[in-house]
Amino acid sequence: MYAEILVDIPDSGVNRRYTYAVPENLQTTLEVGRRVLIPFGHRVCEGYVVATSDHSPVAHPRAVLRVLDRETVLTAELLHLAEWMAGHYLCPVSTVLKTMLPKPLKRRRQRVVVPLLGEEEGQELLKSLGPYPGLAGFMERLWDEGEMGLSQARRLLGGDEAISELEEVGLLAVSGTYQPLSYTLASQVYVVSDEPAARELWEALSRRAPRQAEALGILLEEGAVPAAQLEKRVPKASLNILLKKGLVTKKVIYTGPEKVEVLPTAYQMKAIEGIDNMLRSGQAGKCLLFGVTGSGKTEVYLQVIDRVTRRGKQVIVLVPEIALTQQMIEVFAARVGDRLAVLHSRLSDYERYEEWKRISTGKVDVVLGPRSAVFAPFANLGLIIIDEEQEHTYKQEVTPRYHAREVAEKRAELQGAVVVLGTATPSIETFYRATRKKEYQLIELPLRVSRHSMPPIHVVDLREEFKAGNRSIFSGVLKDKLEGCLARGEQAILFLNRRGYFTFLMCRECGLVINCPHCSIPLTYHQSTRRLHCHYCFFTAEDQQTCPRCQGKYLRRMGLGTQRVEEEVRKLFPTARVRRMDIDTTRKKGAHHEIITGMQRQEIDILVGTQMVAKGFDFPRVSLVGVINADTVLNLPDFRAYERGFQLLLQVAGRAGRASIPGEVVIQTYEPDSYAVSCACNHSYRDFYRREIEFRESMGYPPFTNLVRVVVSSPGEREAMMASREIRHLLEELLPGSEDDAEVLGPGPCPLARIRDRYRYQLLLRGSNLELLTSAGRYIIDKRKSKNVRIDIDINPLIMM
């Protein structure tokens, strides 16, 4: 038996498979998707089994030393996907594989010592080591048993020093086994699985096993009881006996509103049938569900999911924000029940592992979560839904820099599944591929389910407000409409895409802006902590009273953040119930749910927030949306700034008037003539697309070209600059002519020139041939290696800062 193995050596660039022999004693436990311990060069490392066979393409392959997993951690499809991602995104395959696994599966337990050499070869090495008390007997025992606990090895050899010396000469290795975990998950409940049998046995148990009877009595009376609560009331041993008898079941339950039968509109029905036709073809497919805000895209998802799961297939649903997950859980739980699993970063390690376990063992049909949920270990995947597909949060900004949409499409291709991209404001690239390239089937939902018209949008020119003497952050129009909204007992959302109180601190005597000492970014003042914060490296400092350069006393706090908006709203409307929703108020577990529930129960009158409040939420009593300053999302040094700004404006506007209460929107801006603002006012995505696609084509930007961003960083600015120039020369040698339609732009400092004490320079490769650009990126990685210089490569980046 032979195994093809992906070697796990971080930052090595080793992405190919290697063939190893599988000893007879390991053949029953070695399976595809498990981790193993292997010799590699002069070291010992871990690897992932990708395939097994009864022949080897190489003569005399080295042998697998040990199987490290007792359960399969990755499906064959995910292993193939990891290989594709490593090649496409130019990163080590081991990094991709670690990204796919929940944290508890990366922690080794039961540390052991294993022999690296066979007995015959090992005896020769022992002779060369000279006298070593007790070593011969120790090694004979180790060869005989195959492995030994680390603590026992320490006792026999006299400590860690001896073990380290034997590791250095290649006689043995210290390893560990990955073990399944056992614990109680907070969202688990106990329920009676067979009520008639439980009632029949309850009286008999009360005489001979009173604690078991007590547990049954509680469950019969109260129904589902959270596991953590019941295990405090009744001994866990008694519950385990009831589980073994089959009288009680322990499972995860997500609660939602009662299931309501919904009759789809004609447009929804057409969309459902169109997607279902793709699913029934049995082939991989892609479609864009393009529907205005409030058009009922979620209902289309649910109806299609019902059809997919009835056929025995599985579904992944991706959402862009953790904030959206809770509301989606409630909607999906009502229709899917306990066949739903949720994956996101706010779960504890153990909760995430438990959900992963339920998915991998086939106990769920639907997985819901943000970007990383695309790696849910489904073996029979039929459908992947990406809600709000345009969101940049689907792109990971650290290695591996993958885009969940691209990964989903590749996974669907590998498993014969269908990908549905849902949005009211598609990314320019997606709409181009749907309308011009015909790579996606385009399905439209042009009307709101309620048949109500889109909310009217009023644009306020802040220049005119200033001329009229208004120094408030609220225009007269927005203030009046807030008063009317509160008087009618309705709700309002105020949007500003900057958190904090003041966004920077400036000396009015010498002009110094107080920057982070580790990043080239101004420090933001937070009223809640009364300190200055860096949002990139998390450095904090005391609020400055004098200028550190000229000792001047006239420091001016400038700019505007959500904390200040919240404070001004409370001053203006002291009786209103105001909450803020941004990353600062939602760090605590359950905070998202608390705020969303407050809005649903009408316990909040005005919700102030960043982009978290702009998409996906459905609050029937929200009649007013106010955009405090649209320019914060439009004036960024990024060619996608207008696209992102337009999408945010249209999305946040869509939160108003979604039910019977009419809605309206107020956008405050210093650039009322911007086509992003005017197209948002008309709720016209197609008008914006026509303007933006003309600009992209004239400038040679995606979707007409591909971009590869190369960021060179170092603790020294000169070192980063010189390395970036050297890389440009390497690229010019590799891409000498223009016949391949490839060009090199830069180098130059990044817009954020320093982050976490590293100076940053960037280059851009631009061209229509992505394979050529990717090979150029791979060439840079192979050729330019340095201890102090780090090279980060991003394929088709979404953020250029």
PDB file of N, CA and C in Angstrom, residues 566-607:
ATOM      1  N   GLU A 566     -23.732  59.064  17.713  1.00  0.00           N
ATOM      2  CA  GLU A 566     -24.609  58.563  18.775  1.00  0.00           C
ATOM      3  C   GLU A 566     -24.807  59.616  19.859  1.00  0.00           C
ATOM      4  N   GLU A 567     -23.721  60.261  20.258  1.00  0.00           N
ATOM      5  CA  GLU A 567     -23.815  61.281  21.327  1.00  0.00           C
ATOM      6  C   GLU A 567     -24.669  62.457  20.882  1.00  0.00           C
ATOM      7  N   GLU A 568     -24.477  62.914  19.630  1.00  0.00           N
ATOM      8  CA  GLU A 568     -25.240  64.061  19.126  1.00  0.00           C
ATOM      9  C   GLU A 568     -26.723  63.718  19.020  1.00  0.00           C
ATOM     10  N   VAL A 569     -27.040  62.485  18.637  1.00  0.00           N
ATOM     11  CA  VAL A 569     -28.441  62.062  18.558  1.00  0.00           C
ATOM     12  C   VAL A 569     -29.071  62.094  19.946  1.00  0.00           C
ATOM     13  N   ARG A 570     -28.341  61.608  20.945  1.00  0.00           N
ATOM     14  CA  ARG A 570     -28.877  61.596  22.320  1.00  0.00           C
ATOM     15  C   ARG A 570     -29.125  63.020  22.815  1.00  0.00           C
ATOM     16  N   LYS A 571     -28.247  63.959  22.456  1.00  0.00           N
ATOM     17  CA  LYS A 571     -28.437  65.358  22.859  1.00  0.00           C
ATOM     18  C   LYS A 571     -29.668  65.958  22.181  1.00  0.00           C
ATOM     19  N   LEU A 572     -29.810  65.636  20.880  1.00  0.00           N
ATOM     20  CA  LEU A 572     -30.889  66.225  20.091  1.00  0.00           C
ATOM     21  C   LEU A 572     -32.249  65.632  20.451  1.00  0.00           C
ATOM     22  N   PHE A 573     -32.261  64.313  20.747  1.00  0.00           N
ATOM     23  CA  PHE A 573     -33.512  63.618  21.072  1.00  0.00           C
ATOM     24  C   PHE A 573     -33.321  62.858  22.397  1.00  0.00           C
ATOM     25  N   PRO A 574     -33.355  63.553  23.525  1.00  0.00           N
ATOM     26  CA  PRO A 574     -33.012  62.936  24.824  1.00  0.00           C
ATOM     27  C   PRO A 574     -33.948  61.807  25.250  1.00  0.00           C
ATOM     28  N   THR A 575     -35.166  61.773  24.734  1.00  0.00           N
ATOM     29  CA  THR A 575     -36.095  60.700  25.143  1.00  0.00           C
ATOM     30  C   THR A 575     -36.023  59.487  24.202  1.00  0.00           C
ATOM     31  N   ALA A 576     -35.307  59.617  23.106  1.00  0.00           N
ATOM     32  CA  ALA A 576     -35.236  58.512  22.143  1.00  0.00           C
ATOM     33  C   ALA A 576     -34.322  57.406  22.667  1.00  0.00           C
ATOM     34  N   ARG A 577     -34.664  56.173  22.324  1.00  0.00           N
ATOM     35  CA  ARG A 577     -33.839  55.010  22.692  1.00  0.00           C
ATOM     36  C   ARG A 577     -32.840  54.768  21.549  1.00  0.00           C
ATOM     37  N   VAL A 578     -31.571  55.026  21.816  1.00  0.00           N
ATOM     38  CA  VAL A 578     -30.541  55.028  20.776  1.00  0.00           C
ATOM     39  C   VAL A 578     -29.533  53.915  21.049  1.00  0.00           C
ATOM     40  N   ARG A 579     -29.149  53.179  20.012  1.00  0.00           N
ATOM     41  CA  ARG A 579     -28.089  52.175  20.114  1.00  0.00           C
ATOM     42  C   ARG A 579     -27.125  52.360  18.957  1.00  0.00           C
ATOM     43  N   ARG A 580     -25.914  51.872  19.174  1.00  0.00           N
ATOM     44  CA  ARG A 580     -24.873  51.944  18.136  1.00  0.00           C
ATOM     45  C   ARG A 580     -24.433  50.536  17.779  1.00  0.00           C
ATOM     46  N   MET A 581     -24.229  50.282  16.485  1.00  0.00           N
ATOM     47  CA  MET A 581     -23.801  48.968  16.021  1.00  0.00           C
ATOM     48  C   MET A 581     -22.574  49.128  15.124  1.00  0.00           C
ATOM     49  N   ASP A 582     -21.422  48.869  15.712  1.00  0.00           N
ATOM     50  CA  ASP A 582     -20.169  48.842  14.956  1.00  0.00           C
ATOM     51  C   ASP A 582     -19.262  47.819  15.624  1.00  0.00           C
ATOM     52  N   ILE A 583     -18.046  47.694  15.157  1.00  0.00           N
ATOM     53  CA  ILE A 583     -17.163  46.645  15.679  1.00  0.00           C
ATOM     54  C   ILE A 583     -16.861  46.842  17.164  1.00  0.00           C
ATOM     55  N   ASP A 584     -16.927  48.097  17.646  1.00  0.00           N
ATOM     56  CA  ASP A 584     -16.631  48.364  19.058  1.00  0.00           C
ATOM     57  C   ASP A 584     -17.756  47.897  19.981  1.00  0.00           C
ATOM     58  N   THR A 585     -18.992  47.955  19.518  1.00  0.00           N
ATOM     59  CA  THR A 585     -20.122  47.568  20.375  1.00  0.00           C
ATOM     60  C   THR A 585     -20.517  46.111  20.194  1.00  0.00           C
ATOM     61  N   THR A 586     -19.894  45.409  19.240  1.00  0.00           N
ATOM     62  CA  THR A 586     -20.307  44.020  18.972  1.00  0.00           C
ATOM     63  C   THR A 586     -19.181  43.023  19.197  1.00  0.00           C
ATOM     64  N   ARG A 587     -18.144  43.433  19.934  1.00  0.00           N
ATOM     65  CA  ARG A 587     -17.049  42.501  20.223  1.00  0.00           C
ATOM     66  C   ARG A 587     -17.511  41.364  21.133  1.00  0.00           C
ATOM     67  N   LYS A 588     -18.387  41.694  22.055  1.00  0.00           N
ATOM     68  CA  LYS A 588     -18.851  40.698  23.020  1.00  0.00           C
ATOM     69  C   LYS A 588     -19.767  39.683  22.344  1.00  0.00           C
ATOM     70  N   LYS A 589     -19.595  38.436  22.711  1.00  0.00           N
ATOM     71  CA  LYS A 589     -20.423  37.372  22.141  1.00  0.00           C
ATOM     72  C   LYS A 589     -21.897  37.644  22.448  1.00  0.00           C
ATOM     73  N   GLY A 590     -22.729  37.530  21.421  1.00  0.00           N
ATOM     74  CA  GLY A 590     -24.163  37.739  21.590  1.00  0.00           C
ATOM     75  C   GLY A 590     -24.604  39.175  21.408  1.00  0.00           C
ATOM     76  N   ALA A 591     -23.639  40.114  21.202  1.00  0.00           N
ATOM     77  CA  ALA A 591     -23.993  41.532  21.085  1.00  0.00           C
ATOM     78  C   ALA A 591     -24.810  41.802  19.821  1.00  0.00           C
ATOM     79  N   HIS A 592     -24.431  41.143  18.711  1.00  0.00           N
ATOM     80  CA  HIS A 592     -25.199  41.312  17.475  1.00  0.00           C
ATOM     81  C   HIS A 592     -26.663  40.943  17.716  1.00  0.00           C
ATOM     82  N   HIS A 593     -26.847  39.787  18.322  1.00  0.00           N
ATOM     83  CA  HIS A 593     -28.193  39.265  18.537  1.00  0.00           C
ATOM     84  C   HIS A 593     -29.010  40.210  19.417  1.00  0.00           C
ATOM     85  N   GLU A 594     -28.371  40.761  20.433  1.00  0.00           N
ATOM     86  CA  GLU A 594     -29.066  41.667  21.356  1.00  0.00           C
ATOM     87  C   GLU A 594     -29.580  42.904  20.628  1.00  0.00           C
ATOM     88  N   ILE A 595     -28.733  43.486  19.761  1.00  0.00           N
ATOM     89  CA  ILE A 595     -29.136  44.709  19.040  1.00  0.00           C
ATOM     90  C   ILE A 595     -30.222  44.391  18.012  1.00  0.00           C
ATOM     91  N   ILE A 596     -30.048  43.294  17.274  1.00  0.00           N
ATOM     92  CA  ILE A 596     -31.039  42.916  16.261  1.00  0.00           C
ATOM     93  C   ILE A 596     -32.396  42.647  16.911  1.00  0.00           C
ATOM     94  N   THR A 597     -32.363  41.915  18.033  1.00  0.00           N
ATOM     95  CA  THR A 597     -33.599  41.620  18.762  1.00  0.00           C
ATOM     96  C   THR A 597     -34.252  42.906  19.261  1.00  0.00           C
ATOM     97  N   GLY A 598     -33.429  43.842  19.722  1.00  0.00           N
ATOM     98  CA  GLY A 598     -33.954  45.128  20.175  1.00  0.00           C
ATOM     99  C   GLY A 598     -34.678  45.878  19.073  1.00  0.00           C
ATOM    100  N   MET A 599     -34.124  45.826  17.862  1.00  0.00           N
ATOM    101  CA  MET A 599     -34.794  46.462  16.720  1.00  0.00           C
ATOM    102  C   MET A 599     -36.090  45.732  16.381  1.00  0.00           C
ATOM    103  N   GLN A 600     -36.061  44.404  16.394  1.00  0.00           N
ATOM    104  CA  GLN A 600     -37.257  43.630  16.055  1.00  0.00           C
ATOM    105  C   GLN A 600     -38.381  43.851  17.059  1.00  0.00           C
ATOM    106  N   ARG A 601     -38.020  43.996  18.337  1.00  0.00           N
ATOM    107  CA  ARG A 601     -39.035  44.195  19.383  1.00  0.00           C
ATOM    108  C   ARG A 601     -39.393  45.670  19.571  1.00  0.00           C
ATOM    109  N   GLN A 602     -38.851  46.535  18.729  1.00  0.00           N
ATOM    110  CA  GLN A 602     -39.102  47.983  18.780  1.00  0.00           C
ATOM    111  C   GLN A 602     -38.667  48.587  20.112  1.00  0.00           C
ATOM    112  N   GLU A 603     -37.550  48.051  20.653  1.00  0.00           N
ATOM    113  CA  GLU A 603     -36.977  48.595  21.879  1.00  0.00           C
ATOM    114  C   GLU A 603     -35.903  49.638  21.568  1.00  0.00           C
ATOM    115  N   ILE A 604     -35.646  49.855  20.289  1.00  0.00           N
ATOM    116  CA  ILE A 604     -34.668  50.836  19.825  1.00  0.00           C
ATOM    117  C   ILE A 604     -35.387  51.766  18.846  1.00  0.00           C
ATOM    118  N   ASP A 605     -35.227  53.064  19.034  1.00  0.00           N
ATOM    119  CA  ASP A 605     -35.843  54.036  18.125  1.00  0.00           C
ATOM    120  C   ASP A 605     -34.892  54.423  16.996  1.00  0.00           C
ATOM    121  N   ILE A 606     -33.632  54.653  17.344  1.00  0.00           N
ATOM    122  CA  ILE A 606     -32.641  55.075  16.347  1.00  0.00           C
ATOM    123  C   ILE A 606     -31.408  54.186  16.470  1.00  0.00           C
ATOM    124  N   LEU A 607     -31.032  53.548  15.382  1.00  0.00           N
ATOM    125  CA  LEU A 607     -29.835  52.701  15.349  1.00  0.00           C
ATOM    126  C   LEU A 607     -28.764  53.405  14.531  1.00  0.00           C
TER     127      LEU A 607
END
